[in-house]
Amino acid sequence: MMSRKSAGLSGEAHVPGDKSISHRALILGALSVGETRIEGLLEGQDVLDTGRAMRAFGAEVTQTGPGSWRVHGVGVGGFAEPGGVIDCGNSGTGVRLIMGAMATCPITATFTGDASLNSRPMARVTDPLALFGARAVGRAGGRLPMTIVGAREAFGITYTVPVPSAQVKSAVLLAALNARGETRVTEAEATRDHTERMLAGFGAEIETEVTEAGRVIILQGQPELKPQDITVPRDPSSAAFPVCAALITEGSDVLVPNIGLNATRAGLFTTLREMGADLTYENMREEGGEPVADLRAKFSPGLKGVEVPPARAASMIDEYPVLSVVASFAEGRTEMRGVKELRVKESDRIDAMAQGLRAAGVDVDEGEDWWAVEGRGHGGVTGGATVESRLDHRIAMSFLVMGLASEAPMQVDDGGPIATSFPIFEDLMTGLGAQIERAGP
Ligand code: S3P
C-alpha cells in the first residue's frame, strides 16, 4: 500500500471496537453460564481467532449483526478439550489469555500462530501457569507451537509479574478463576486493567490494593460468572492513527467519537498534548465502566519534541510507532525510554520503525530499551521509502500515516496485517481525505 501528501483531513472517524476489551468479552462470555451479548465487538482477525478458539473449547459464539455477537458460555472450569490445534493467528493477547483460561482445566490444548506470533516469548505466561500446576511443552525459547496440559486441581497463587504486561497479569487472573482459594497478583507498574474491570462486571470477587510494591489484585477462585450485556468502547489504539494523521497533515480537523479513555490506555494523548498538539476531549462521560470522550484533532504546525517518561510506557505501549511518526514532524528530539517491551511485540517495533524512519530521512538513535527521534519539523520529512510491515499492523499503519505529510510518498510492502486490528483503516482514512491506495498488482 502507498500513501501520499494529502490536503487537510476532515470529518468524523468512527474507529472499530477496542481490541483488548473485545478479546476479554469473548473469553469471559465463554466462562460464564448463559448468554452474554456483545455490541461493538472488533471484527478484526485477532478477535475472530479468539472467537473461533472459544468455540473449540465448547462455547457457542454467534454473530447476530455487524458488531453484535452472542456467547453461550460453559462456565468457569467448563472448557472442553479442543479436537484440533488452536490457531491464534497474529494475536499475542489472544493466545496468552486463552492459555491462562484453560490452564486450570483438566484438558490439553495445542496452540500455534503465524510466523510473528510463533517467534514471540511465551515463558512469561507459562512460568506463572506452572505455579498452578499446568505443564507446557513448546519450541526452544518457550515459543509456539506449544501444548499446555491443564492442572487437574489448582490452588490460588501469589505472583509478581516480572515484566509490565497486561497479557501476563490477565493470563494469571483467568487461570485463577478455576483455582481454589485466593490468588494475588502484583504488578509494579499499572498496565491496562480491562480484565479486572470486566471480571468485576461478570460478578467475580476481585479487589485492587495500591501498595508500595505496586498494584495488588486479589481474586477469589471458583466464582460463578454471570453473563453480561457489553458495549465495547472504540479503541484508543486505533483512534491514534486518524488523530496523529490529522495533527501532521496541514489543514486537518477530525472528530474521533466515543473513544475509551481509560487512564491505563491514554498515555499517547497526554504525550501529544505535551508536544503542543491541538487535541481536545469533548463530551467526557462514562460508559460500561470505562471513561469515554470524543477526540478532536486539528493540524498542529508547532509540535515540539518531548521526553516520554518510562512510567508512561505501559499506558501507550502500542502507540510508540505512530508517536515516532508525529515526532518526525516536530521540532527537536523526542526520547522514549523504558520501552524494552517494544522489542517483543508483533515485530521488534524499535528496529522496524528505526529502519523505516531512517529510510524516510529521519535520524533515529536507539538502545536496548530506548530510542530517540530527531524531529525535522513540518515540511521537513523527505519520505519516499518502501518499508517492510513485518506482519505488524501498527508498523504498516504508522508509515501510511507518515506518507500523508512527508514530501514524497511512503509505501509499505504488505498492508495485509492491518486487518488484524483495524480492518476498515483504508476506507476510514480515505473517507477523511487521506490519499492511500493499494500499490502494485
Ligand atoms: C494487551 C496488552 C499489551 C498490548 C497488546 C494488548 C492486552 O501487551 O501490547 O496489544 O489486551 O492485554 P502486553 O501486555 O504484553 O504489554
Short mmCIF file of C-alpha atoms and ligand atoms in Angstrom, two decimals:
data_model
loop_
_atom_site.label_atom_id
_atom_site.label_comp_id
_atom_site.label_asym_id
_atom_site.label_seq_id
_atom_site.Cartn_x
_atom_site.Cartn_y
_atom_site.Cartn_z
CA MET A 1 0.00 0.00 0.00
CA MET A 2 1.07 3.57 -0.56
CA SER A 3 0.17 6.95 0.86
CA ARG A 4 0.94 10.40 -0.47
CA LYS A 5 0.82 14.01 0.68
CA SER A 6 -2.81 14.89 1.32
CA ALA A 7 -4.85 18.04 1.68
CA GLY A 8 -6.46 18.61 5.08
CA LEU A 9 -8.27 15.61 6.58
CA SER A 10 -11.79 16.34 7.76
CA GLY A 11 -14.92 14.67 9.03
CA GLU A 12 -15.71 12.02 11.64
CA ALA A 13 -13.63 8.91 12.10
CA HIS A 14 -15.68 6.05 13.57
CA VAL A 15 -12.95 3.63 14.58
CA PRO A 16 -13.73 0.00 15.49
CA GLY A 17 -14.20 -1.53 18.93
CA ASP A 18 -11.38 -1.93 21.42
CA LYS A 19 -9.24 -4.97 20.70
CA SER A 20 -8.29 -5.68 24.31
CA ILE A 21 -11.88 -5.43 25.54
CA SER A 22 -13.19 -7.48 22.60
CA HIS A 23 -10.91 -10.45 23.38
CA ARG A 24 -11.88 -10.31 27.05
CA ALA A 25 -15.62 -10.07 26.31
CA LEU A 26 -15.49 -13.28 24.26
CA ILE A 27 -13.39 -15.15 26.80
CA LEU A 28 -15.35 -14.10 29.89
CA GLY A 29 -18.58 -14.75 28.00
CA ALA A 30 -17.32 -18.27 27.33
CA LEU A 31 -16.51 -18.70 31.04
CA SER A 32 -19.94 -17.69 32.31
CA VAL A 33 -23.14 -19.72 32.32
CA GLY A 34 -25.80 -18.34 29.97
CA GLU A 35 -25.87 -15.78 27.19
CA THR A 36 -23.53 -12.80 27.01
CA ARG A 37 -24.47 -10.17 24.43
CA ILE A 38 -21.74 -8.01 22.96
CA GLU A 39 -22.22 -4.87 20.87
CA GLY A 40 -19.43 -3.09 19.02
CA LEU A 41 -17.10 -6.08 19.01
CA LEU A 42 -13.98 -5.51 16.94
CA GLU A 43 -14.32 -7.83 13.95
CA GLY A 44 -10.59 -7.85 13.27
CA GLN A 45 -8.82 -11.11 12.57
CA ASP A 46 -7.22 -11.26 16.05
CA VAL A 47 -10.60 -11.18 17.78
CA LEU A 48 -12.25 -13.50 15.25
CA ASP A 49 -9.49 -16.02 16.00
CA THR A 50 -10.30 -15.77 19.72
CA GLY A 51 -13.99 -16.32 18.93
CA ARG A 52 -13.10 -19.43 16.94
CA ALA A 53 -10.95 -20.66 19.82
CA MET A 54 -13.81 -20.20 22.29
CA ARG A 55 -15.96 -22.41 20.05
CA ALA A 56 -13.21 -25.05 20.07
CA PHE A 57 -13.34 -25.03 23.89
CA GLY A 58 -17.10 -25.62 23.81
CA ALA A 59 -18.75 -22.18 23.89
CA GLU A 60 -21.35 -21.14 21.33
CA VAL A 61 -20.25 -17.95 19.64
CA THR A 62 -22.53 -16.39 17.02
CA GLN A 63 -22.68 -13.13 15.13
CA THR A 64 -26.18 -11.65 15.06
CA GLY A 65 -25.37 -8.46 13.13
CA PRO A 66 -22.45 -6.14 12.37
CA GLY A 67 -20.52 -5.91 15.64
CA SER A 68 -23.27 -7.80 17.51
CA TRP A 69 -22.35 -11.16 18.99
CA ARG A 70 -23.80 -13.70 21.40
CA VAL A 71 -21.74 -16.05 23.52
CA HIS A 72 -23.25 -19.04 25.32
CA GLY A 73 -20.65 -19.87 27.92
CA VAL A 74 -19.72 -23.15 29.56
CA GLY A 75 -18.91 -21.73 33.00
CA VAL A 76 -15.67 -21.46 35.00
CA GLY A 77 -13.83 -24.79 34.70
CA GLY A 78 -16.20 -25.94 31.95
CA PHE A 79 -13.87 -25.78 28.95
CA ALA A 80 -13.95 -28.93 26.80
CA GLU A 81 -10.78 -30.31 25.23
CA PRO A 82 -10.41 -28.95 21.68
CA GLY A 83 -10.39 -31.52 18.88
CA GLY A 84 -7.60 -29.77 16.97
CA VAL A 85 -4.84 -27.20 17.19
CA ILE A 86 -5.86 -23.69 18.33
CA ASP A 87 -4.54 -21.18 15.78
CA CYS A 88 -4.40 -17.69 17.27
CA GLY A 89 -3.07 -16.14 14.07
CA ASN A 90 -1.17 -12.93 14.84
CA SER A 91 -2.55 -12.36 18.33
CA GLY A 92 -0.34 -12.40 21.41
CA THR A 93 -3.26 -11.22 23.52
CA GLY A 94 -5.50 -13.99 22.21
CA VAL A 95 -3.07 -16.83 22.79
CA ARG A 96 -1.81 -15.67 26.18
CA LEU A 97 -5.26 -15.01 27.61
CA ILE A 98 -6.64 -18.29 26.31
CA MET A 99 -3.67 -20.23 27.67
CA GLY A 100 -4.44 -18.72 31.06
CA ALA A 101 -8.15 -19.52 30.82
CA MET A 102 -7.55 -23.22 30.00
CA ALA A 103 -4.52 -23.83 32.25
CA THR A 104 -6.56 -24.76 35.31
CA CYS A 105 -8.99 -27.01 33.40
CA PRO A 106 -8.22 -30.74 33.22
CA ILE A 107 -7.70 -30.66 29.44
CA THR A 108 -4.83 -30.45 26.98
CA ALA A 109 -4.60 -27.91 24.15
CA THR A 110 -2.03 -27.12 21.49
CA PHE A 111 -1.54 -23.54 20.28
CA THR A 112 0.03 -22.09 17.19
CA GLY A 113 0.05 -18.84 15.24
CA ASP A 114 1.60 -17.05 12.28
CA ALA A 115 5.36 -16.52 11.87
CA SER A 116 5.22 -13.37 14.03
CA LEU A 117 3.32 -14.99 16.92
CA ASN A 118 5.42 -18.17 16.74
CA SER A 119 8.55 -16.08 17.35
CA ARG A 120 7.23 -14.32 20.49
CA PRO A 121 8.11 -15.31 24.07
CA MET A 122 5.54 -17.42 25.93
CA ALA A 123 7.54 -18.34 29.05
CA ARG A 124 6.32 -15.11 30.65
CA VAL A 125 2.89 -16.78 30.72
CA THR A 126 3.78 -20.46 31.14
CA ASP A 127 6.04 -19.70 34.16
CA PRO A 128 3.17 -18.47 36.36
CA LEU A 129 0.79 -21.07 34.90
CA ALA A 130 3.23 -23.75 36.09
CA LEU A 131 2.64 -22.50 39.66
CA PHE A 132 -0.99 -23.54 39.23
CA GLY A 133 0.20 -27.00 38.12
CA ALA A 134 -0.12 -26.56 34.32
CA ARG A 135 2.63 -28.06 32.16
CA ALA A 136 3.83 -26.53 28.90
CA VAL A 137 5.91 -28.00 26.12
CA GLY A 138 6.88 -25.71 23.29
CA ARG A 139 9.75 -24.95 20.95
CA ALA A 140 13.15 -23.62 22.01
CA GLY A 141 12.93 -20.38 23.99
CA GLY A 142 9.33 -21.06 25.01
CA ARG A 143 7.99 -20.42 21.52
CA LEU A 144 4.79 -21.68 19.85
CA PRO A 145 3.62 -24.18 18.70
CA MET A 146 3.10 -25.21 22.30
CA THR A 147 0.99 -27.70 24.18
CA ILE A 148 -0.45 -26.93 27.61
CA VAL A 149 -1.59 -29.72 29.88
CA GLY A 150 -4.02 -28.08 32.27
CA ALA A 151 -3.86 -28.66 36.04
CA ARG A 152 -6.29 -31.30 37.37
CA GLU A 153 -6.77 -29.43 40.62
CA ALA A 154 -5.37 -25.96 41.03
CA PHE A 155 -4.91 -23.74 44.09
CA GLY A 156 -4.59 -19.96 44.15
CA ILE A 157 -1.10 -18.49 43.86
CA THR A 158 0.77 -15.34 44.84
CA TYR A 159 2.68 -13.91 41.93
CA THR A 160 4.55 -10.76 40.97
CA VAL A 161 4.50 -10.08 37.25
CA PRO A 162 8.17 -9.61 36.24
CA VAL A 163 7.54 -7.50 33.11
CA PRO A 164 4.91 -4.77 32.72
CA SER A 165 2.36 -6.86 30.83
CA ALA A 166 -1.42 -6.85 30.97
CA GLN A 167 -1.38 -10.06 29.00
CA VAL A 168 0.61 -11.88 31.68
CA LYS A 169 -1.44 -10.37 34.51
CA SER A 170 -4.64 -11.35 32.71
CA ALA A 171 -3.47 -14.90 31.98
CA VAL A 172 -2.82 -15.37 35.71
CA LEU A 173 -6.21 -13.91 36.66
CA LEU A 174 -8.05 -16.09 34.14
CA ALA A 175 -6.22 -19.20 35.38
CA ALA A 176 -7.05 -18.17 38.95
CA LEU A 177 -10.75 -18.34 38.15
CA ASN A 178 -10.69 -22.11 38.32
CA ALA A 179 -8.20 -22.37 41.20
CA ARG A 180 -9.35 -22.91 44.77
CA GLY A 181 -8.90 -20.03 47.17
CA GLU A 182 -7.35 -16.65 46.64
CA THR A 183 -4.85 -15.52 44.02
CA ARG A 184 -2.80 -12.36 44.49
CA VAL A 185 -1.10 -10.77 41.50
CA THR A 186 1.24 -7.83 41.98
CA GLU A 187 2.34 -5.51 39.20
CA ALA A 188 4.98 -2.86 39.85
CA GLU A 189 3.68 -0.68 37.01
CA ALA A 190 -0.02 -0.32 36.30
CA THR A 191 -0.94 -1.93 32.98
CA ARG A 192 -4.35 -1.86 31.29
CA ASP A 193 -6.98 -3.02 33.76
CA HIS A 194 -9.78 -4.22 31.46
CA THR A 195 -9.62 -7.77 32.81
CA GLU A 196 -10.09 -6.60 36.40
CA ARG A 197 -12.97 -4.30 35.45
CA MET A 198 -14.69 -6.91 33.36
CA LEU A 199 -14.25 -9.69 35.94
CA ALA A 200 -15.95 -7.45 38.49
CA GLY A 201 -18.74 -6.82 35.95
CA PHE A 202 -19.23 -10.57 35.49
CA GLY A 203 -19.63 -10.94 39.26
CA ALA A 204 -16.20 -12.18 40.37
CA GLU A 205 -14.92 -11.17 43.79
CA ILE A 206 -11.93 -9.03 42.89
CA GLU A 207 -10.19 -6.13 44.60
CA THR A 208 -7.19 -3.97 43.83
CA GLU A 209 -4.93 -2.51 46.51
CA VAL A 210 -2.30 0.07 45.78
CA THR A 211 0.82 -0.70 47.85
CA GLU A 212 4.48 0.32 47.79
CA ALA A 213 5.18 -2.72 45.61
CA GLY A 214 2.59 -1.58 43.10
CA ARG A 215 -0.95 -2.73 42.37
CA VAL A 216 -2.02 -5.94 44.07
CA ILE A 217 -5.05 -7.66 42.55
CA ILE A 218 -6.81 -10.17 44.76
CA LEU A 219 -9.22 -12.61 43.13
CA GLN A 220 -11.29 -15.29 44.88
CA GLY A 221 -11.29 -18.52 42.87
CA GLN A 222 -14.21 -20.51 41.50
CA PRO A 223 -16.86 -17.80 41.23
CA GLU A 224 -19.95 -18.31 39.14
CA LEU A 225 -19.61 -15.73 36.40
CA LYS A 226 -22.90 -14.20 35.29
CA PRO A 227 -23.47 -13.37 31.62
CA GLN A 228 -23.41 -9.68 30.74
CA ASP A 229 -24.53 -7.21 28.11
CA ILE A 230 -21.35 -5.50 26.98
CA THR A 231 -20.92 -2.46 24.76
CA VAL A 232 -17.31 -2.32 23.66
CA PRO A 233 -15.89 1.23 23.59
CA ARG A 234 -13.96 2.26 20.48
CA ASP A 235 -10.26 1.55 20.52
CA PRO A 236 -7.91 4.38 21.57
CA SER A 237 -5.06 2.47 19.91
CA SER A 238 -6.94 2.63 16.59
CA ALA A 239 -8.05 6.24 17.21
CA ALA A 240 -4.33 7.05 17.42
CA PHE A 241 -3.97 6.75 13.63
CA PRO A 242 -6.57 9.29 12.44
CA VAL A 243 -5.65 11.56 15.39
CA CYS A 244 -1.94 11.55 14.54
CA ALA A 245 -2.66 11.85 10.82
CA ALA A 246 -4.74 14.99 11.49
CA LEU A 247 -2.02 16.55 13.67
CA ILE A 248 0.65 16.34 10.95
CA THR A 249 -1.49 16.96 7.83
CA GLU A 250 -1.92 20.65 7.01
CA GLY A 251 -5.50 21.96 7.23
CA SER A 252 -6.93 18.97 9.12
CA ASP A 253 -9.82 18.94 11.59
CA VAL A 254 -11.04 15.46 12.53
CA LEU A 255 -13.50 14.28 15.17
CA VAL A 256 -12.99 10.76 16.53
CA PRO A 257 -16.11 9.97 18.59
CA ASN A 258 -16.63 7.55 21.51
CA ILE A 259 -13.06 6.71 22.40
CA GLY A 260 -12.28 4.72 25.54
CA LEU A 261 -10.01 6.90 27.68
CA ASN A 262 -9.14 4.50 30.48
CA ALA A 263 -6.05 6.03 32.16
CA THR A 264 -4.13 2.80 31.59
CA ARG A 265 -4.52 3.37 27.83
CA ALA A 266 -4.46 7.12 27.26
CA GLY A 267 -0.71 7.89 27.51
CA LEU A 268 -0.38 8.80 23.84
CA PHE A 269 -2.93 11.59 24.07
CA THR A 270 -1.20 13.06 27.14
CA THR A 271 2.11 12.96 25.27
CA LEU A 272 0.69 14.57 22.14
CA ARG A 273 -0.75 17.40 24.21
CA GLU A 274 2.64 17.91 25.87
CA MET A 275 4.11 18.20 22.36
CA GLY A 276 1.69 21.05 21.68
CA ALA A 277 -0.92 19.11 19.72
CA ASP A 278 -4.29 20.74 19.15
CA LEU A 279 -6.13 17.75 20.59
CA THR A 280 -9.20 18.16 22.78
CA TYR A 281 -11.53 15.82 24.65
CA GLU A 282 -15.18 16.67 24.09
CA ASN A 283 -18.25 15.28 25.83
CA MET A 284 -16.39 13.31 28.56
CA ARG A 285 -18.65 10.60 30.01
CA GLU A 286 -18.65 7.06 31.43
CA GLU A 287 -19.97 4.05 29.52
CA GLY A 288 -19.98 0.47 30.72
CA GLY A 289 -17.49 1.22 33.48
CA GLU A 290 -14.97 2.85 31.13
CA PRO A 291 -14.36 6.61 30.66
CA VAL A 292 -15.20 7.75 27.13
CA ALA A 293 -14.82 11.03 25.16
CA ASP A 294 -14.95 12.39 21.61
CA LEU A 295 -11.48 13.41 20.43
CA ARG A 296 -10.98 16.43 18.19
CA ALA A 297 -7.60 16.67 16.45
CA LYS A 298 -6.51 19.61 14.32
CA PHE A 299 -3.39 20.23 12.29
CA SER A 300 -0.67 21.33 14.73
CA PRO A 301 2.23 23.04 12.97
CA GLY A 302 4.26 23.90 16.11
CA LEU A 303 4.81 20.43 17.60
CA LYS A 304 7.85 20.13 19.91
CA GLY A 305 9.90 17.06 20.77
CA VAL A 306 9.46 15.75 24.32
CA GLU A 307 10.88 13.16 26.69
CA VAL A 308 8.35 10.42 27.26
CA PRO A 309 8.87 9.11 30.81
CA PRO A 310 9.29 5.35 31.38
CA ALA A 311 6.38 5.43 33.85
CA ARG A 312 4.05 6.24 30.96
CA ALA A 313 5.18 3.36 28.76
CA ALA A 314 2.53 0.81 29.74
CA SER A 315 -0.29 3.28 29.05
CA MET A 316 0.81 3.82 25.45
CA ILE A 317 2.84 0.73 24.65
CA ASP A 318 1.11 0.14 21.30
CA GLU A 319 1.29 3.80 20.31
CA TYR A 320 5.07 4.36 20.16
CA PRO A 321 5.27 3.54 16.44
CA VAL A 322 2.78 6.24 15.46
CA LEU A 323 4.18 8.64 18.09
CA SER A 324 7.58 8.30 16.39
CA VAL A 325 5.93 9.42 13.15
CA VAL A 326 4.46 12.52 14.82
CA ALA A 327 7.87 13.13 16.45
CA SER A 328 9.44 13.17 12.98
CA PHE A 329 7.31 16.22 12.12
CA ALA A 330 8.05 18.01 15.44
CA GLU A 331 10.88 20.43 16.16
CA GLY A 332 13.59 18.84 18.29
CA ARG A 333 14.27 15.43 19.74
CA THR A 334 11.70 13.02 21.17
CA GLU A 335 13.14 10.48 23.59
CA MET A 336 11.23 7.34 24.51
CA ARG A 337 12.66 5.43 27.46
CA GLY A 338 11.77 2.27 29.37
CA VAL A 339 10.32 0.60 26.29
CA LYS A 340 12.12 -2.75 26.11
CA GLU A 341 8.75 -4.47 25.62
CA LEU A 342 8.57 -2.90 22.14
CA ARG A 343 11.18 -5.41 21.04
CA VAL A 344 8.83 -8.38 21.60
CA LYS A 345 5.61 -7.13 20.04
CA GLU A 346 4.24 -8.33 16.67
CA SER A 347 7.68 -7.23 15.43
CA ASP A 348 10.70 -5.62 17.09
CA ARG A 349 8.98 -2.26 16.85
CA ILE A 350 12.04 -0.16 17.68
CA ASP A 351 14.02 -1.80 14.89
CA ALA A 352 11.14 -1.78 12.40
CA MET A 353 10.36 1.90 12.96
CA ALA A 354 14.01 3.00 13.16
CA GLN A 355 14.81 1.38 9.81
CA GLY A 356 11.77 2.85 8.09
CA LEU A 357 12.20 6.32 9.60
CA ARG A 358 15.85 6.42 8.54
CA ALA A 359 14.87 5.36 5.02
CA ALA A 360 12.43 8.30 5.05
CA GLY A 361 15.20 10.74 6.01
CA VAL A 362 14.69 10.91 9.79
CA ASP A 363 17.56 10.34 12.24
CA VAL A 364 16.93 7.80 14.99
CA ASP A 365 19.15 6.69 17.90
CA GLU A 366 18.38 3.52 19.76
CA GLY A 367 19.44 1.30 22.65
CA GLU A 368 18.03 -1.92 24.04
CA ASP A 369 15.23 -0.19 25.96
CA TRP A 370 15.05 3.30 24.48
CA TRP A 371 15.01 5.20 21.23
CA ALA A 372 15.01 8.81 20.13
CA VAL A 373 13.74 10.55 17.01
CA GLU A 374 15.26 13.80 15.70
CA GLY A 375 12.29 15.82 14.54
CA ARG A 376 12.58 17.55 11.17
CA GLY A 377 9.68 19.93 11.65
CA HIS A 378 6.62 20.41 9.49
CA GLY A 379 7.59 20.10 5.82
CA GLY A 380 10.97 18.60 6.72
CA VAL A 381 10.35 14.87 6.29
CA THR A 382 11.55 13.54 2.95
CA GLY A 383 9.63 10.25 2.82
CA GLY A 384 9.91 8.39 -0.47
CA ALA A 385 10.75 4.99 1.06
CA THR A 386 9.37 1.49 0.86
CA VAL A 387 9.25 -0.19 4.26
CA GLU A 388 8.55 -3.70 5.49
CA SER A 389 5.49 -4.12 7.68
CA ARG A 390 6.91 -7.35 9.20
CA LEU A 391 3.50 -8.92 9.90
CA ASP A 392 2.85 -5.94 12.20
CA HIS A 393 -0.35 -3.94 11.68
CA ARG A 394 0.85 -0.93 13.64
CA ILE A 395 4.07 -0.63 11.63
CA ALA A 396 2.08 -0.68 8.38
CA MET A 397 -0.45 1.94 9.58
CA SER A 398 2.24 4.20 11.08
CA PHE A 399 4.16 4.52 7.82
CA LEU A 400 0.96 5.06 5.85
CA VAL A 401 0.18 7.94 8.23
CA MET A 402 3.68 9.32 7.65
CA GLY A 403 3.18 9.39 3.88
CA LEU A 404 0.21 11.76 4.25
CA ALA A 405 2.55 14.57 5.28
CA SER A 406 6.02 13.60 4.01
CA GLU A 407 7.30 15.26 0.83
CA ALA A 408 7.43 12.02 -1.22
CA PRO A 409 5.00 9.08 -0.83
CA MET A 410 5.56 6.19 1.58
CA GLN A 411 4.96 2.60 0.61
CA VAL A 412 4.56 -0.47 2.80
CA ASP A 413 5.26 -3.87 1.29
CA ASP A 414 2.27 -5.60 2.88
CA GLY A 415 -0.90 -3.95 4.15
CA GLY A 416 -2.50 -7.32 4.98
CA PRO A 417 -1.69 -7.25 8.73
CA ILE A 418 -3.83 -4.10 9.18
CA ALA A 419 -6.90 -6.37 9.16
CA THR A 420 -5.87 -7.90 12.50
CA SER A 421 -6.93 -4.79 14.44
CA PHE A 422 -8.35 -2.16 12.05
CA PRO A 423 -9.99 -3.81 9.04
CA ILE A 424 -11.65 -0.56 7.90
CA PHE A 425 -8.45 1.53 8.13
CA GLU A 426 -8.12 2.26 4.41
CA ASP A 427 -11.80 3.19 3.91
CA LEU A 428 -11.91 5.28 7.06
CA MET A 429 -8.75 7.20 6.20
CA THR A 430 -9.65 7.78 2.55
CA GLY A 431 -13.10 8.90 3.76
CA LEU A 432 -11.33 11.70 5.67
CA GLY A 433 -9.48 12.69 2.52
CA ALA A 434 -6.27 10.71 3.02
CA GLN A 435 -4.54 9.66 -0.17
CA ILE A 436 -3.96 5.98 0.50
CA GLU A 437 -4.02 3.44 -2.26
CA ARG A 438 -3.15 -0.14 -2.99
CA ALA A 439 0.04 -0.07 -4.96
CA GLY A 440 1.27 -2.83 -7.24
CA PRO A 441 -0.57 -5.63 -8.99
C1 S3P B 1 -2.73 -6.09 25.53
C2 S3P B 1 -1.62 -5.82 26.26
C3 S3P B 1 -0.37 -5.28 25.69
C4 S3P B 1 -0.59 -4.71 24.29
C5 S3P B 1 -1.46 -5.59 23.45
C6 S3P B 1 -2.82 -5.80 24.10
C7 S3P B 1 -3.91 -6.66 26.22
O1 S3P B 1 0.58 -6.31 25.61
O2 S3P B 1 0.65 -4.52 23.64
O3 S3P B 1 -1.66 -5.02 22.16
O4 S3P B 1 -5.01 -6.66 25.63
O5 S3P B 1 -3.75 -7.12 27.36
P1 S3P B 1 1.49 -6.70 26.90
O6 S3P B 1 0.57 -6.99 27.99
O7 S3P B 1 2.28 -7.90 26.50
O8 S3P B 1 2.34 -5.49 27.11
#
